[in-house]
Amino acid sequence: QRRKEARERIRQQLGLNDSDILFLFAGALRPEKGVDYLARAFAKLSNDHANVCLAIAGGSNLWVERGWLGISPLDATERQVAEILSPAINRGQAFMLGLVPPSDIDAYYAAGDIFVLPSMFQETFGLVLLEAFSAGLPVIAFRSGGIPELVKDRKNGILVDQGDEDALHRSMQELALDHHLRARLGSAAALVPASFTWDNTVDLLDAVYNE
């Protein structure tokens, strides 16, 4: 019930209709996270479909190091993404939310329909994926690092080859148009977090050290 109320509240704040499909990204706005790929794919998608929307939660200062891809200054990607999405932002289809407090981010997961994580570096795990799964969101993600350990292609989400912007666009379009596929993947996604409790994680890590 809390999720339902949060979904209605956030979507009302964003001015969304029930028929609108909301994509969500949460994380640092850095080249490593591939958010510029997401912005370009969504810009193309939003030109063809008036009912797709994108909310980006986060900012460049969530990244505490210079990063691995050597892009400077830190906010370069944030400015680039805002520029790419400018037409969609003006149409009310894209939202740069900035830093969302941890106490509020769950409401945005509840408001979303699809989570996207197009990482351009080797993600070690992807805690945001578990957060999205907990909200019953199917995930579209680049095949990177430990992501395939969580996202099972065509079972609880869709995996795309890293850096394949066209495939990312096609996958976003497919899930936006196919309600039944979204529901099936989302239902499977909601079952994943139960296998990754903190207790299980600690026990597994402890076993590795003992070996």
Tab-separated table of C-alpha atoms in Angstrom, residues 1-210:
chain	number	residue	atom	x	y	z
A	1	GLN	CA	0.000	0.000	0.000
A	2	ARG	CA	2.868	2.374	0.821
A	3	ARG	CA	4.439	1.733	-2.577
A	4	LYS	CA	1.124	2.337	-4.311
A	5	GLU	CA	0.682	5.647	-2.496
A	6	ALA	CA	4.275	6.656	-3.220
A	7	ARG	CA	3.841	5.780	-6.894
A	8	GLU	CA	0.742	7.921	-7.190
A	9	ARG	CA	2.382	10.830	-5.328
A	10	ILE	CA	5.583	10.921	-7.371
A	11	ARG	CA	3.864	10.423	-10.709
A	12	GLN	CA	1.444	13.215	-9.857
A	13	GLN	CA	4.391	15.465	-8.985
A	14	LEU	CA	5.996	14.675	-12.342
A	15	GLY	CA	2.721	15.229	-14.190
A	16	LEU	CA	2.493	11.671	-15.511
A	17	ASN	CA	-0.619	9.874	-16.699
A	18	ASP	CA	-1.406	6.254	-15.865
A	19	SER	CA	-0.518	5.283	-19.438
A	20	ASP	CA	2.935	6.911	-19.303
A	21	ILE	CA	5.932	4.571	-19.075
A	22	LEU	CA	8.620	5.867	-16.727
A	23	PHE	CA	12.227	4.770	-17.179
A	24	LEU	CA	14.473	5.346	-14.174
A	25	PHE	CA	18.213	5.730	-13.649
A	26	ALA	CA	19.774	6.201	-10.219
A	27	GLY	CA	23.457	6.800	-9.621
A	28	ALA	CA	26.430	8.990	-10.375
A	29	LEU	CA	26.252	10.997	-13.599
A	30	ARG	CA	29.634	9.880	-14.816
A	31	PRO	CA	30.877	8.351	-18.101
A	32	GLU	CA	31.481	5.095	-16.238
A	33	LYS	CA	27.734	4.732	-15.652
A	34	GLY	CA	26.909	5.203	-19.333
A	35	VAL	CA	24.166	7.714	-18.596
A	36	ASP	CA	25.035	9.569	-21.823
A	37	TYR	CA	24.169	6.382	-23.755
A	38	LEU	CA	20.853	6.277	-21.944
A	39	ALA	CA	20.191	9.940	-22.703
A	40	ARG	CA	20.817	9.506	-26.435
A	41	ALA	CA	18.727	6.317	-26.624
A	42	PHE	CA	15.874	7.959	-24.751
A	43	ALA	CA	16.025	11.152	-26.819
A	44	LYS	CA	15.444	9.025	-29.902
A	45	LEU	CA	12.701	7.007	-28.211
A	46	SER	CA	10.864	10.069	-26.903
A	47	ASN	CA	10.742	11.579	-30.384
A	48	ASP	CA	8.666	8.612	-31.547
A	49	HIS	CA	6.580	7.893	-28.442
A	50	ALA	CA	4.843	10.648	-26.495
A	51	ASN	CA	4.040	8.413	-23.505
A	52	VAL	CA	7.631	7.488	-22.538
A	53	CYS	CA	9.378	9.415	-19.766
A	54	LEU	CA	12.758	9.294	-18.070
A	55	ALA	CA	13.733	10.285	-14.536
A	56	ILE	CA	17.421	10.567	-13.665
A	57	ALA	CA	18.221	10.568	-9.949
A	58	GLY	CA	21.751	11.470	-8.972
A	59	GLY	CA	24.559	13.807	-9.878
A	60	SER	CA	28.215	14.025	-10.773
A	61	ASN	CA	29.294	14.562	-7.169
A	62	LEU	CA	28.111	11.084	-6.164
A	63	TRP	CA	31.404	9.950	-7.724
A	64	VAL	CA	34.173	10.577	-5.186
A	65	GLU	CA	37.123	9.890	-7.512
A	66	ARG	CA	38.127	11.204	-10.919
A	67	GLY	CA	37.002	7.884	-12.326
A	68	TRP	CA	38.531	5.421	-14.740
A	69	LEU	CA	37.577	6.995	-18.049
A	70	GLY	CA	39.539	10.186	-17.391
A	71	ILE	CA	36.794	12.689	-18.117
A	72	SER	CA	37.182	16.114	-16.522
A	73	PRO	CA	35.648	18.217	-15.070
A	74	LEU	CA	33.467	16.027	-12.885
A	75	ASP	CA	30.207	17.621	-14.026
A	76	ALA	CA	30.924	17.335	-17.764
A	77	THR	CA	28.653	14.314	-18.212
A	78	GLU	CA	25.881	15.914	-16.182
A	79	ARG	CA	25.903	18.943	-18.486
A	80	GLN	CA	26.085	16.721	-21.570
A	81	VAL	CA	23.103	14.636	-20.446
A	82	ALA	CA	21.032	17.742	-19.687
A	83	GLU	CA	21.822	19.092	-23.155
A	84	ILE	CA	20.894	15.841	-24.911
A	85	LEU	CA	17.635	15.627	-22.980
A	86	SER	CA	16.776	19.318	-23.294
A	87	PRO	CA	13.975	18.836	-25.882
A	88	ALA	CA	12.438	15.996	-23.840
A	89	ILE	CA	12.759	18.041	-20.646
A	90	ASN	CA	10.934	20.924	-22.312
A	91	ARG	CA	8.171	18.539	-23.389
A	92	GLY	CA	7.818	17.188	-19.846
A	93	GLN	CA	9.144	13.746	-20.809
A	94	ALA	CA	12.495	13.863	-18.986
A	95	PHE	CA	13.379	14.923	-15.460
A	96	MET	CA	16.784	15.663	-13.943
A	97	LEU	CA	15.970	15.036	-10.289
A	98	GLY	CA	19.394	15.800	-8.839
A	99	LEU	CA	20.453	14.138	-5.601
A	100	VAL	CA	17.550	12.254	-4.046
A	101	PRO	CA	17.881	11.489	-0.302
A	102	PRO	CA	18.031	7.780	0.576
A	103	SER	CA	14.783	8.182	2.500
A	104	ASP	CA	13.012	9.317	-0.683
A	105	ILE	CA	14.575	7.214	-3.427
A	106	ASP	CA	12.277	4.225	-2.809
A	107	ALA	CA	9.309	6.359	-3.817
A	108	TYR	CA	10.899	6.927	-7.228
A	109	TYR	CA	11.488	3.207	-7.670
A	110	ALA	CA	7.798	2.730	-6.872
A	111	ALA	CA	6.875	5.364	-9.466
A	112	GLY	CA	9.004	3.792	-12.181
A	113	ASP	CA	8.187	1.073	-14.694
A	114	ILE	CA	11.635	0.114	-16.013
A	115	PHE	CA	15.128	0.605	-14.571
A	116	VAL	CA	18.131	1.166	-16.852
A	117	LEU	CA	21.805	0.678	-15.940
A	118	PRO	CA	24.055	1.060	-19.010
A	119	SER	CA	27.417	0.784	-17.209
A	120	MET	CA	30.499	1.404	-19.319
A	121	PHE	CA	32.916	0.006	-16.760
A	122	GLN	CA	33.006	-3.332	-14.994
A	123	GLU	CA	30.311	-3.133	-12.332
A	124	THR	CA	31.340	-5.297	-9.397
A	125	PHE	CA	27.730	-5.921	-8.387
A	126	GLY	CA	25.127	-3.182	-8.775
A	127	LEU	CA	23.203	-2.569	-5.552
A	128	VAL	CA	20.771	-0.317	-7.454
A	129	LEU	CA	19.704	-3.410	-9.380
A	130	LEU	CA	18.539	-5.079	-6.178
A	131	GLU	CA	16.762	-1.884	-5.208
A	132	ALA	CA	14.974	-1.839	-8.568
A	133	PHE	CA	14.161	-5.538	-8.327
A	134	SER	CA	12.719	-4.962	-4.835
A	135	ALA	CA	10.235	-2.572	-6.435
A	136	GLY	CA	9.348	-5.170	-9.060
A	137	LEU	CA	11.012	-3.277	-11.907
A	138	PRO	CA	12.442	-5.109	-14.905
A	139	VAL	CA	15.973	-3.954	-15.699
A	140	ILE	CA	17.703	-3.116	-18.950
A	141	ALA	CA	21.469	-3.217	-18.430
A	142	PHE	CA	24.702	-3.399	-20.327
A	143	ARG	CA	26.439	-6.761	-19.995
A	144	SER	CA	29.171	-5.632	-17.611
A	145	GLY	CA	31.111	-7.136	-14.712
A	146	GLY	CA	28.815	-8.721	-12.138
A	147	ILE	CA	25.573	-7.436	-13.674
A	148	PRO	CA	24.770	-10.764	-15.415
A	149	GLU	CA	24.853	-12.441	-11.976
A	150	LEU	CA	21.700	-10.486	-11.168
A	151	VAL	CA	20.062	-9.659	-14.493
A	152	LYS	CA	19.100	-12.797	-16.377
A	153	ASP	CA	18.373	-11.967	-19.985
A	154	ARG	CA	14.702	-12.321	-20.876
A	155	LYS	CA	13.942	-13.718	-17.409
A	156	ASN	CA	13.999	-10.678	-15.107
A	157	GLY	CA	15.339	-8.062	-17.494
A	158	ILE	CA	17.185	-7.521	-20.736
A	159	LEU	CA	20.971	-7.575	-21.179
A	160	VAL	CA	22.532	-5.494	-23.938
A	161	ASP	CA	26.104	-5.668	-25.183
A	162	GLN	CA	28.155	-2.959	-23.550
A	163	GLY	CA	28.169	0.246	-25.602
A	164	ASP	CA	25.509	-0.919	-28.088
A	165	GLU	CA	23.360	2.204	-28.125
A	166	ASP	CA	21.053	0.957	-30.884
A	167	ALA	CA	20.326	-2.245	-28.969
A	168	LEU	CA	19.680	-0.191	-25.844
A	169	HIS	CA	17.140	1.907	-27.755
A	170	ARG	CA	15.452	-1.182	-29.195
A	171	SER	CA	15.221	-2.832	-25.771
A	172	MET	CA	13.735	0.301	-24.217
A	173	GLN	CA	11.201	0.517	-27.030
A	174	GLU	CA	10.296	-3.157	-26.703
A	175	LEU	CA	9.594	-2.924	-22.974
A	176	ALA	CA	7.752	0.367	-23.357
A	177	LEU	CA	5.379	-1.164	-25.889
A	178	ASP	CA	4.939	-4.639	-24.379
A	179	HIS	CA	2.967	-4.499	-21.130
A	180	HIS	CA	2.891	-8.280	-20.746
A	181	LEU	CA	6.674	-8.583	-21.109
A	182	ARG	CA	7.179	-5.834	-18.515
A	183	ALA	CA	4.848	-7.598	-16.104
A	184	ARG	CA	6.481	-11.007	-16.598
A	185	LEU	CA	10.030	-9.707	-16.166
A	186	GLY	CA	8.996	-7.521	-13.233
A	187	SER	CA	7.364	-10.422	-11.402
A	188	ALA	CA	10.533	-12.483	-11.752
A	189	ALA	CA	12.672	-9.511	-10.739
A	190	ALA	CA	10.788	-9.127	-7.456
A	191	LEU	CA	11.911	-12.616	-6.411
A	192	VAL	CA	15.643	-11.935	-6.789
A	193	PRO	CA	16.471	-9.838	-3.676
A	194	ALA	CA	15.463	-12.612	-1.266
A	195	SER	CA	18.617	-14.489	-2.305
A	196	PHE	CA	20.851	-11.534	-1.477
A	197	THR	CA	20.144	-10.729	2.159
A	198	TRP	CA	22.963	-9.162	4.187
A	199	ASP	CA	23.237	-12.377	6.217
A	200	ASN	CA	23.712	-14.483	3.092
A	201	THR	CA	26.215	-12.015	1.710
A	202	VAL	CA	28.280	-11.996	4.904
A	203	ASP	CA	28.261	-15.797	5.114
A	204	LEU	CA	29.403	-16.159	1.504
A	205	LEU	CA	32.161	-13.588	1.948
A	206	ASP	CA	33.264	-15.247	5.202
A	207	ALA	CA	33.536	-18.572	3.381
A	208	VAL	CA	35.772	-17.016	0.731
A	209	TYR	CA	38.146	-15.637	3.365
A	210	ASN	CA	38.200	-18.971	5.208
